[in-house]
PDB file of C-alpha atoms and ligand atoms in Angstrom:
ATOM      1  CA  MET E 402     147.027 108.210  48.951  1.00  0.00           C
ATOM      2  CA  ARG E 403     147.197 109.991  52.130  1.00  0.00           C
ATOM      3  CA  LEU E 404     149.879 107.480  53.148  1.00  0.00           C
ATOM      4  CA  ARG E 405     151.920 108.092  49.871  1.00  0.00           C
ATOM      5  CA  GLY E 406     151.832 111.783  50.974  1.00  0.00           C
ATOM      6  CA  ARG E 407     153.092 111.057  54.241  1.00  0.00           C
ATOM      7  CA  LYS E 408     155.974 108.428  52.967  1.00  0.00           C
ATOM      8  CA  GLY E 409     156.880 111.702  50.420  1.00  0.00           C
ATOM      9  CA  ILE E 410     157.410 114.069  53.254  1.00  0.00           C
ATOM     10  CA  ARG E 411     159.545 111.817  55.245  1.00  0.00           C
ATOM     11  CA  GLU E 412     161.462 110.985  52.232  1.00  0.00           C
ATOM     12  CA  ASN E 413     161.836 114.723  51.668  1.00  0.00           C
ATOM     13  CA  LEU E 414     163.275 114.895  55.306  1.00  0.00           C
ATOM     14  CA  GLU E 415     165.584 112.160  55.543  1.00  0.00           C
ATOM     15  CA  ALA E 416     167.063 113.400  52.730  1.00  0.00           C
ATOM     16  CA  GLN E 417     167.820 116.978  53.945  1.00  0.00           C
ATOM     17  CA  GLN E 418     170.117 115.676  57.298  1.00  0.00           C
ATOM     18  CA  ASP E 419     172.072 118.932  57.757  1.00  0.00           C
ATOM     19  CA  LEU E 420     169.074 120.767  57.882  1.00  0.00           C
ATOM     20  CA  VAL E 421     166.091 118.338  59.113  1.00  0.00           C
ATOM     21  CA  VAL E 422     166.833 116.741  62.611  1.00  0.00           C
ATOM     22  CA  LEU E 423     163.692 113.551  62.835  1.00  0.00           C
ATOM     23  CA  ASP E 424     165.113 112.813  66.242  1.00  0.00           C
ATOM     24  CA  PRO E 425     166.091 115.920  68.424  1.00  0.00           C
ATOM     25  CA  LYS E 426     166.743 113.903  71.203  1.00  0.00           C
ATOM     26  CA  GLN E 427     169.700 112.346  70.183  1.00  0.00           C
ATOM     27  CA  TYR E 428     171.731 115.671  69.879  1.00  0.00           C
ATOM     28  CA  LYS E 429     171.078 116.724  73.701  1.00  0.00           C
ATOM     29  CA  GLY E 430     174.055 118.216  74.884  1.00  0.00           C
ATOM     30  CA  ARG E 431     175.439 117.954  71.326  1.00  0.00           C
ATOM     31  CA  TRP E 432     174.213 120.986  69.247  1.00  0.00           C
ATOM     32  CA  LYS E 433     177.313 122.517  69.478  1.00  0.00           C
ATOM     33  CA  GLU E 434     178.971 119.773  68.228  1.00  0.00           C
ATOM     34  CA  ARG E 435     176.110 119.316  65.136  1.00  0.00           C
ATOM     35  CA  PHE E 436     176.495 123.096  64.432  1.00  0.00           C
ATOM     36  CA  GLY E 437     180.563 122.918  64.513  1.00  0.00           C
ATOM     37  CA  ASN E 438     180.886 125.945  66.398  1.00  0.00           C
ATOM     38  CA  ASP E 439     180.382 127.566  69.912  1.00  0.00           C
ATOM     39  CA  ARG E 440     178.042 130.325  69.019  1.00  0.00           C
ATOM     40  CA  PRO E 441     174.789 130.810  71.128  1.00  0.00           C
ATOM     41  CA  ILE E 442     171.424 129.015  70.043  1.00  0.00           C
ATOM     42  CA  TYR E 443     168.064 130.336  69.988  1.00  0.00           C
ATOM     43  CA  VAL E 444     165.339 128.343  69.461  1.00  0.00           C
ATOM     44  CA  GLU E 445     161.673 129.053  68.270  1.00  0.00           C
ATOM     45  CA  LEU E 446     159.000 126.863  70.013  1.00  0.00           C
ATOM     46  CA  GLY E 447     156.434 126.113  67.305  1.00  0.00           C
ATOM     47  CA  MET E 448     158.026 127.543  64.242  1.00  0.00           C
ATOM     48  CA  GLY E 449     155.099 126.892  62.158  1.00  0.00           C
ATOM     49  CA  LYS E 450     155.991 127.655  58.272  1.00  0.00           C
ATOM     50  CA  GLY E 451     159.442 128.969  59.443  1.00  0.00           C
ATOM     51  CA  GLN E 452     159.591 132.409  58.088  1.00  0.00           C
ATOM     52  CA  PHE E 453     160.432 133.754  61.271  1.00  0.00           C
ATOM     53  CA  ILE E 454     163.306 131.145  61.849  1.00  0.00           C
ATOM     54  CA  SER E 455     164.909 131.236  58.385  1.00  0.00           C
ATOM     55  CA  GLY E 456     164.638 135.124  58.588  1.00  0.00           C
ATOM     56  CA  MET E 457     166.548 135.320  62.000  1.00  0.00           C
ATOM     57  CA  SER E 458     169.247 133.169  60.539  1.00  0.00           C
ATOM     58  CA  VAL E 459     169.983 135.144  57.434  1.00  0.00           C
ATOM     59  CA  LYS E 460     169.449 138.352  59.408  1.00  0.00           C
ATOM     60  CA  TYR E 461     171.962 136.846  62.028  1.00  0.00           C
ATOM     61  CA  PRO E 462     174.408 134.586  60.641  1.00  0.00           C
ATOM     62  CA  GLU E 463     176.538 134.808  64.170  1.00  0.00           C
ATOM     63  CA  VAL E 464     173.711 132.715  65.998  1.00  0.00           C
ATOM     64  CA  ASN E 465     173.024 129.260  65.714  1.00  0.00           C
ATOM     65  CA  PHE E 466     168.842 128.827  65.385  1.00  0.00           C
ATOM     66  CA  ILE E 467     166.701 125.874  65.948  1.00  0.00           C
ATOM     67  CA  GLY E 468     163.237 125.931  64.705  1.00  0.00           C
ATOM     68  CA  ILE E 469     160.920 123.171  66.557  1.00  0.00           C
ATOM     69  CA  ASP E 470     157.743 122.032  65.562  1.00  0.00           C
ATOM     70  CA  MET E 471     155.261 118.819  65.948  1.00  0.00           C
ATOM     71  CA  TYR E 472     154.333 118.610  62.322  1.00  0.00           C
ATOM     72  CA  ASP E 473     156.259 116.982  59.265  1.00  0.00           C
ATOM     73  CA  GLU E 474     154.854 118.988  56.973  1.00  0.00           C
ATOM     74  CA  LEU E 475     155.738 122.128  58.344  1.00  0.00           C
ATOM     75  CA  ILE E 476     159.316 121.338  59.143  1.00  0.00           C
ATOM     76  CA  ARG E 477     159.224 120.239  55.226  1.00  0.00           C
ATOM     77  CA  ARG E 478     157.608 124.033  54.363  1.00  0.00           C
ATOM     78  CA  GLY E 479     159.980 125.520  56.496  1.00  0.00           C
ATOM     79  CA  SER E 480     163.110 123.675  54.801  1.00  0.00           C
ATOM     80  CA  GLU E 481     162.140 125.159  51.591  1.00  0.00           C
ATOM     81  CA  LYS E 482     161.503 128.445  53.119  1.00  0.00           C
ATOM     82  CA  ALA E 483     165.361 128.820  54.719  1.00  0.00           C
ATOM     83  CA  LYS E 484     166.613 127.314  51.431  1.00  0.00           C
ATOM     84  CA  ILE E 485     164.639 130.243  49.443  1.00  0.00           C
ATOM     85  CA  ALA E 486     165.930 132.712  52.020  1.00  0.00           C
ATOM     86  CA  TRP E 487     169.771 131.742  52.450  1.00  0.00           C
ATOM     87  CA  ALA E 488     169.820 131.580  48.170  1.00  0.00           C
ATOM     88  CA  GLN E 489     168.735 134.654  48.009  1.00  0.00           C
ATOM     89  CA  LYS E 490     171.071 136.207  50.603  1.00  0.00           C
ATOM     90  CA  LEU E 491     174.222 134.593  48.810  1.00  0.00           C
ATOM     91  CA  GLU E 492     172.853 135.226  45.026  1.00  0.00           C
ATOM     92  CA  VAL E 493     172.908 131.346  44.140  1.00  0.00           C
ATOM     93  CA  GLU E 494     170.694 128.611  43.186  1.00  0.00           C
ATOM     94  CA  VAL E 495     168.311 127.112  46.120  1.00  0.00           C
ATOM     95  CA  GLU E 496     169.967 123.707  44.905  1.00  0.00           C
ATOM     96  CA  GLU E 497     172.910 124.682  45.769  1.00  0.00           C
ATOM     97  CA  VAL E 498     172.534 126.265  49.342  1.00  0.00           C
ATOM     98  CA  GLN E 499     172.753 124.748  52.775  1.00  0.00           C
ATOM     99  CA  PRO E 500     171.856 127.276  55.481  1.00  0.00           C
ATOM    100  CA  PRO E 501     174.889 126.852  57.796  1.00  0.00           C
ATOM    101  CA  ASN E 502     173.314 128.120  61.057  1.00  0.00           C
ATOM    102  CA  LEU E 503     169.825 126.837  60.984  1.00  0.00           C
ATOM    103  CA  ASN E 504     168.410 123.253  61.735  1.00  0.00           C
ATOM    104  CA  LEU E 505     164.227 122.463  61.931  1.00  0.00           C
ATOM    105  CA  ALA E 506     163.680 119.725  64.172  1.00  0.00           C
ATOM    106  CA  LEU E 507     160.653 117.547  64.349  1.00  0.00           C
ATOM    107  CA  GLY E 508     159.686 117.397  68.125  1.00  0.00           C
ATOM    108  CA  ASN E 509     156.953 118.027  70.684  1.00  0.00           C
ATOM    109  CA  ILE E 510     157.804 120.859  73.100  1.00  0.00           C
ATOM    110  CA  GLU E 511     156.234 118.963  76.120  1.00  0.00           C
ATOM    111  CA  PHE E 512     159.138 117.130  75.779  1.00  0.00           C
ATOM    112  CA  LEU E 513     161.703 119.736  75.914  1.00  0.00           C
ATOM    113  CA  GLU E 514     163.940 118.598  78.567  1.00  0.00           C
ATOM    114  CA  GLU E 515     165.126 115.599  76.361  1.00  0.00           C
ATOM    115  CA  CYS E 516     166.392 117.555  73.675  1.00  0.00           C
ATOM    116  CA  PHE E 517     168.683 120.166  75.396  1.00  0.00           C
ATOM    117  CA  GLU E 518     170.988 119.894  78.579  1.00  0.00           C
ATOM    118  CA  PRO E 519     170.692 122.622  81.153  1.00  0.00           C
ATOM    119  CA  GLY E 520     172.158 125.800  79.967  1.00  0.00           C
ATOM    120  CA  GLU E 521     172.308 124.484  76.396  1.00  0.00           C
ATOM    121  CA  LEU E 522     170.283 127.319  74.835  1.00  0.00           C
ATOM    122  CA  GLU E 523     170.563 131.644  75.174  1.00  0.00           C
ATOM    123  CA  ARG E 524     167.390 132.554  74.016  1.00  0.00           C
ATOM    124  CA  ILE E 525     163.502 131.015  73.403  1.00  0.00           C
ATOM    125  CA  TYR E 526     161.003 132.565  71.030  1.00  0.00           C
ATOM    126  CA  LEU E 527     157.388 132.612  71.923  1.00  0.00           C
ATOM    127  CA  ASN E 528     155.536 133.323  68.755  1.00  0.00           C
ATOM    128  CA  PHE E 529     152.268 133.436  68.335  1.00  0.00           C
ATOM    129  CA  SER E 530     151.912 130.163  70.568  1.00  0.00           C
ATOM    130  CA  ASP E 531     148.475 128.520  70.782  1.00  0.00           C
ATOM    131  CA  PRO E 532     146.721 130.586  73.272  1.00  0.00           C
ATOM    132  CA  TRP E 533     144.284 127.726  74.415  1.00  0.00           C
ATOM    133  CA  PRO E 534     141.559 129.846  75.670  1.00  0.00           C
ATOM    134  CA  LYS E 535     139.582 127.285  77.831  1.00  0.00           C
ATOM    135  CA  ALA E 536     140.402 128.063  81.476  1.00  0.00           C
ATOM    136  CA  ARG E 537     140.641 124.074  81.696  1.00  0.00           C
ATOM    137  CA  HIS E 538     143.524 124.036  79.322  1.00  0.00           C
ATOM    138  CA  GLY E 539     145.451 126.804  81.131  1.00  0.00           C
ATOM    139  CA  ARG E 540     148.631 124.464  81.284  1.00  0.00           C
ATOM    140  CA  ARG E 541     148.797 123.744  77.806  1.00  0.00           C
ATOM    141  CA  ARG E 542     150.019 127.295  77.448  1.00  0.00           C
ATOM    142  CA  LEU E 543     153.493 127.712  76.656  1.00  0.00           C
ATOM    143  CA  THR E 544     153.933 130.400  79.003  1.00  0.00           C
ATOM    144  CA  HIS E 545     152.332 128.310  81.848  1.00  0.00           C
ATOM    145  CA  PRO E 546     154.682 128.078  85.146  1.00  0.00           C
ATOM    146  CA  ARG E 547     155.377 124.178  84.183  1.00  0.00           C
ATOM    147  CA  PHE E 548     156.746 125.364  81.111  1.00  0.00           C
ATOM    148  CA  LEU E 549     158.669 128.486  82.356  1.00  0.00           C
ATOM    149  CA  ASP E 550     160.327 126.147  85.183  1.00  0.00           C
ATOM    150  CA  LYS E 551     161.699 123.804  82.124  1.00  0.00           C
ATOM    151  CA  TYR E 552     162.841 126.943  80.313  1.00  0.00           C
ATOM    152  CA  LYS E 553     164.743 128.123  83.364  1.00  0.00           C
ATOM    153  CA  GLN E 554     166.885 125.230  83.166  1.00  0.00           C
ATOM    154  CA  LEU E 555     167.643 124.817  79.761  1.00  0.00           C
ATOM    155  CA  LEU E 556     168.458 128.927  79.214  1.00  0.00           C
ATOM    156  CA  ASN E 557     172.178 129.924  80.020  1.00  0.00           C
ATOM    157  CA  GLU E 558     173.523 132.750  82.013  1.00  0.00           C
ATOM    158  CA  ASN E 559     172.412 134.973  79.257  1.00  0.00           C
ATOM    159  CA  GLY E 560     169.167 133.683  78.953  1.00  0.00           C
ATOM    160  CA  GLU E 561     165.920 135.353  77.740  1.00  0.00           C
ATOM    161  CA  ILE E 562     162.674 134.551  76.185  1.00  0.00           C
ATOM    162  CA  HIS E 563     161.097 136.923  73.618  1.00  0.00           C
ATOM    163  CA  PHE E 564     157.494 136.272  73.371  1.00  0.00           C
ATOM    164  CA  LYS E 565     155.025 137.782  70.887  1.00  0.00           C
ATOM    165  CA  THR E 566     151.280 137.062  70.382  1.00  0.00           C
ATOM    166  CA  ASP E 567     147.957 138.663  68.977  1.00  0.00           C
ATOM    167  CA  SER E 568     146.008 136.823  71.817  1.00  0.00           C
ATOM    168  CA  GLN E 569     145.191 139.897  74.859  1.00  0.00           C
ATOM    169  CA  THR E 570     144.347 136.861  77.156  1.00  0.00           C
ATOM    170  CA  LEU E 571     147.175 135.210  76.389  1.00  0.00           C
ATOM    171  CA  PHE E 572     149.113 138.026  76.960  1.00  0.00           C
ATOM    172  CA  GLU E 573     148.086 138.808  80.587  1.00  0.00           C
ATOM    173  CA  PHE E 574     147.972 135.197  81.255  1.00  0.00           C
ATOM    174  CA  SER E 575     151.882 135.175  80.435  1.00  0.00           C
ATOM    175  CA  LEU E 576     152.583 138.346  82.397  1.00  0.00           C
ATOM    176  CA  ASN E 577     151.280 136.867  85.669  1.00  0.00           C
ATOM    177  CA  ALA E 578     153.026 133.497  84.931  1.00  0.00           C
ATOM    178  CA  PHE E 579     156.780 135.385  84.254  1.00  0.00           C
ATOM    179  CA  ALA E 580     155.900 137.415  87.672  1.00  0.00           C
ATOM    180  CA  ALA E 581     154.862 134.461  89.720  1.00  0.00           C
ATOM    181  CA  CYS E 582     158.031 132.834  88.659  1.00  0.00           C
ATOM    182  CA  GLY E 583     160.213 135.713  89.411  1.00  0.00           C
ATOM    183  CA  LEU E 584     160.840 136.937  86.210  1.00  0.00           C
ATOM    184  CA  GLN E 585     161.667 140.350  85.310  1.00  0.00           C
ATOM    185  CA  MET E 586     160.319 141.762  81.947  1.00  0.00           C
ATOM    186  CA  SER E 587     161.446 144.827  79.675  1.00  0.00           C
ATOM    187  CA  ASP E 588     160.356 145.938  76.611  1.00  0.00           C
ATOM    188  CA  ILE E 589     156.721 145.313  76.824  1.00  0.00           C
ATOM    189  CA  ALA E 590     154.749 146.701  73.987  1.00  0.00           C
ATOM    190  CA  LEU E 591     150.767 146.662  73.808  1.00  0.00           C
ATOM    191  CA  SER E 592     151.174 147.175  69.669  1.00  0.00           C
ATOM    192  CA  LEU E 593     154.311 146.626  68.346  1.00  0.00           C
ATOM    193  CA  HIS E 594     153.704 148.016  65.278  1.00  0.00           C
ATOM    194  CA  ARG E 595     151.345 150.767  66.348  1.00  0.00           C
ATOM    195  CA  ASP E 596     153.758 153.421  63.998  1.00  0.00           C
ATOM    196  CA  GLY E 597     154.057 151.406  61.193  1.00  0.00           C
ATOM    197  CA  VAL E 598     156.286 147.954  60.644  1.00  0.00           C
ATOM    198  CA  ASN E 599     159.187 147.807  63.378  1.00  0.00           C
ATOM    199  CA  GLU E 600     161.823 146.857  61.305  1.00  0.00           C
ATOM    200  CA  LYS E 601     163.794 145.929  64.088  1.00  0.00           C
ATOM    201  CA  HIS E 602     161.814 142.710  64.378  1.00  0.00           C
ATOM    202  CA  VAL E 603     161.538 139.722  61.831  1.00  0.00           C
ATOM    203  CA  MET E 604     157.682 139.017  61.270  1.00  0.00           C
ATOM    204  CA  THR E 605     156.025 135.001  61.601  1.00  0.00           C
ATOM    205  CA  GLU E 606     153.587 134.225  59.388  1.00  0.00           C
ATOM    206  CA  TYR E 607     150.904 134.945  61.790  1.00  0.00           C
ATOM    207  CA  GLU E 608     152.254 138.436  62.711  1.00  0.00           C
ATOM    208  CA  SER E 609     152.033 139.437  59.035  1.00  0.00           C
ATOM    209  CA  LYS E 610     148.378 138.137  58.762  1.00  0.00           C
ATOM    210  CA  PHE E 611     147.379 139.606  62.024  1.00  0.00           C
ATOM    211  CA  HIS E 612     148.895 143.047  61.628  1.00  0.00           C
ATOM    212  CA  SER E 613     147.248 143.003  57.929  1.00  0.00           C
ATOM    213  CA  GLN E 614     144.101 142.904  59.467  1.00  0.00           C
ATOM    214  CA  GLY E 615     144.860 145.734  61.558  1.00  0.00           C
ATOM    215  CA  MET E 616     144.933 143.917  64.899  1.00  0.00           C
ATOM    216  CA  ASP E 617     147.521 144.761  67.515  1.00  0.00           C
ATOM    217  CA  ILE E 618     150.931 142.326  68.501  1.00  0.00           C
ATOM    218  CA  TYR E 619     151.556 142.664  71.830  1.00  0.00           C
ATOM    219  CA  ARG E 620     155.573 141.735  72.705  1.00  0.00           C
ATOM    220  CA  CYS E 621     157.642 141.327  75.632  1.00  0.00           C
ATOM    221  CA  GLU E 622     161.241 139.973  76.675  1.00  0.00           C
ATOM    222  CA  VAL E 623     161.935 138.397  79.658  1.00  0.00           C
ATOM    223  CA  MET E 624     165.064 137.824  81.576  1.00  0.00           C
ATOM    224  CA  VAL E 625     166.000 134.494  82.780  1.00  0.00           C
ATOM    225  CA  GLY E 626     169.554 133.886  83.557  1.00  0.00           C
ATOM    226  CA  ARG E 627     172.083 135.666  85.521  1.00  0.00           C
ATOM    227  CA  GLU E 628     173.748 137.940  83.166  1.00  0.00           C
ATOM    228  CA  ALA E 629     170.804 139.103  81.241  1.00  0.00           C
ATOM    229  CA  LEU E 630     169.128 140.201  84.254  1.00  0.00           C
ATOM    230  CA  ARG E 631     172.321 141.971  85.481  1.00  0.00           C
ATOM    231  CA  ARG E 632     172.244 143.589  81.967  1.00  0.00           C
ATOM    232  CA  HIS E 633     168.653 144.406  82.448  1.00  0.00           C
ATOM    233  CA  GLU E 634     168.992 146.300  85.641  1.00  0.00           C
ATOM    234  CA  GLN E 635     171.905 147.925  84.570  1.00  0.00           C
ATOM    235  CA  ARG E 636     170.383 149.579  81.765  1.00  0.00           C
ATOM    236  CA  LYS E 637     166.386 149.401  82.851  1.00  0.00           C
ATOM    237  CA  MET E 638     167.045 153.426  84.237  1.00  0.00           C
ATOM    238  CA  GLU E 639     168.100 154.462  80.708  1.00  0.00           C
ATOM    239  CA  GLN E 640     164.423 154.105  79.036  1.00  0.00           C
ATOM    240  CA  PHE E 641     162.866 156.755  81.348  1.00  0.00           C
TER     241      PHE E 641
HETATM  242  C1  SAM L 279     150.054 129.279  66.082  1.00  0.00           C
HETATM  243  S1  SAM L 279     151.197 128.722  65.256  1.00  0.00           S
HETATM  244  C2  SAM L 279     152.211 130.040  65.314  1.00  0.00           C
HETATM  245  C3  SAM L 279     153.569 129.744  64.038  1.00  0.00           C
HETATM  246  C4  SAM L 279     154.750 130.218  64.175  1.00  0.00           C
HETATM  247  N1  SAM L 279     155.286 130.622  65.295  1.00  0.00           N
HETATM  248  C5  SAM L 279     154.266 131.995  63.777  1.00  0.00           C
HETATM  249  O1  SAM L 279     153.951 132.913  64.121  1.00  0.00           O
HETATM  250  O2  SAM L 279     153.564 132.277  62.611  1.00  0.00           O
HETATM  251  C6  SAM L 279     151.462 127.366  66.685  1.00  0.00           C
HETATM  252  C7  SAM L 279     152.688 126.554  66.073  1.00  0.00           C
HETATM  253  O3  SAM L 279     152.699 125.808  67.301  1.00  0.00           O
HETATM  254  C8  SAM L 279     153.372 124.416  67.061  1.00  0.00           C
HETATM  255  N2  SAM L 279     152.951 123.782  68.135  1.00  0.00           N
HETATM  256  C9  SAM L 279     151.609 123.438  68.798  1.00  0.00           C
HETATM  257  N3  SAM L 279     152.227 122.594  70.223  1.00  0.00           N
HETATM  258  C10 SAM L 279     153.648 122.224  69.927  1.00  0.00           C
HETATM  259  C11 SAM L 279     154.079 121.468  70.954  1.00  0.00           C
HETATM  260  N4  SAM L 279     153.389 120.936  71.448  1.00  0.00           N
HETATM  261  N5  SAM L 279     155.326 121.012  70.300  1.00  0.00           N
HETATM  262  C12 SAM L 279     155.545 121.260  69.331  1.00  0.00           C
HETATM  263  N6  SAM L 279     154.968 122.520  68.223  1.00  0.00           N
HETATM  264  C13 SAM L 279     153.649 122.694  68.610  1.00  0.00           C
HETATM  265  C14 SAM L 279     152.043 123.919  65.894  1.00  0.00           C
HETATM  266  O4  SAM L 279     152.298 123.283  64.796  1.00  0.00           O
HETATM  267  C15 SAM L 279     152.082 125.431  65.296  1.00  0.00           C
HETATM  268  O5  SAM L 279     152.740 125.404  63.796  1.00  0.00           O
END
């Protein structure tokens, strides 16, 4: 039974090759060619069921988005969600729609540098990444310096990391990791939706769930690229 189910998922994904990428390594250095334009590429690492990346692709058609997850069933669910979101936007049937600026990639974040060339990405979203609360698992956290070093390589001069979590301990760990890696942070929020849902932000599945339970959402932006840092320096005093 289980095997038949998995085969069904694979067949489903193989039939959606414009949206789904089963071997992202083959596009290393060629993602712009795949999208057919020169627009910036924003990636969500660990996209889950794809609510955020689908919503973002509809909201920002001038950006190319890639959602990555290691489970094929989540890629399948994400593909359904993306098509529904785009069908609503374009007011067409789901079967007729092809999200123009979105790819969903099956892959393991551990091997991110095998999927992208240095400077190929402009933004990395880390949304509700697994907190790995035990100290001995600290190296698995996606904001551990060993991952930050990879992100620094892959992001371009405008590169930023946008990070959201419900975990206070992961947030604390991450702020310290960003600082240890010499990265500037901005727009730090200890309760993103304190005054009601912040409509500027597209919510993820986990965010919707935790927010509805009254939990705080922690968020910050991290400047990585030279230009991102320069813009941040220019506007940082305007906040106060
Ligand atoms: C807690 S969920 C968050 C999902 C989504 N970002 C959200 O906010 O609703 C974390 C996701 O990261 C994915 N993930 C964890 N480690 C991964 C890895 N090494 N490579 C790819 N995906 C990973 C999991 O499969 C899961 O879907």
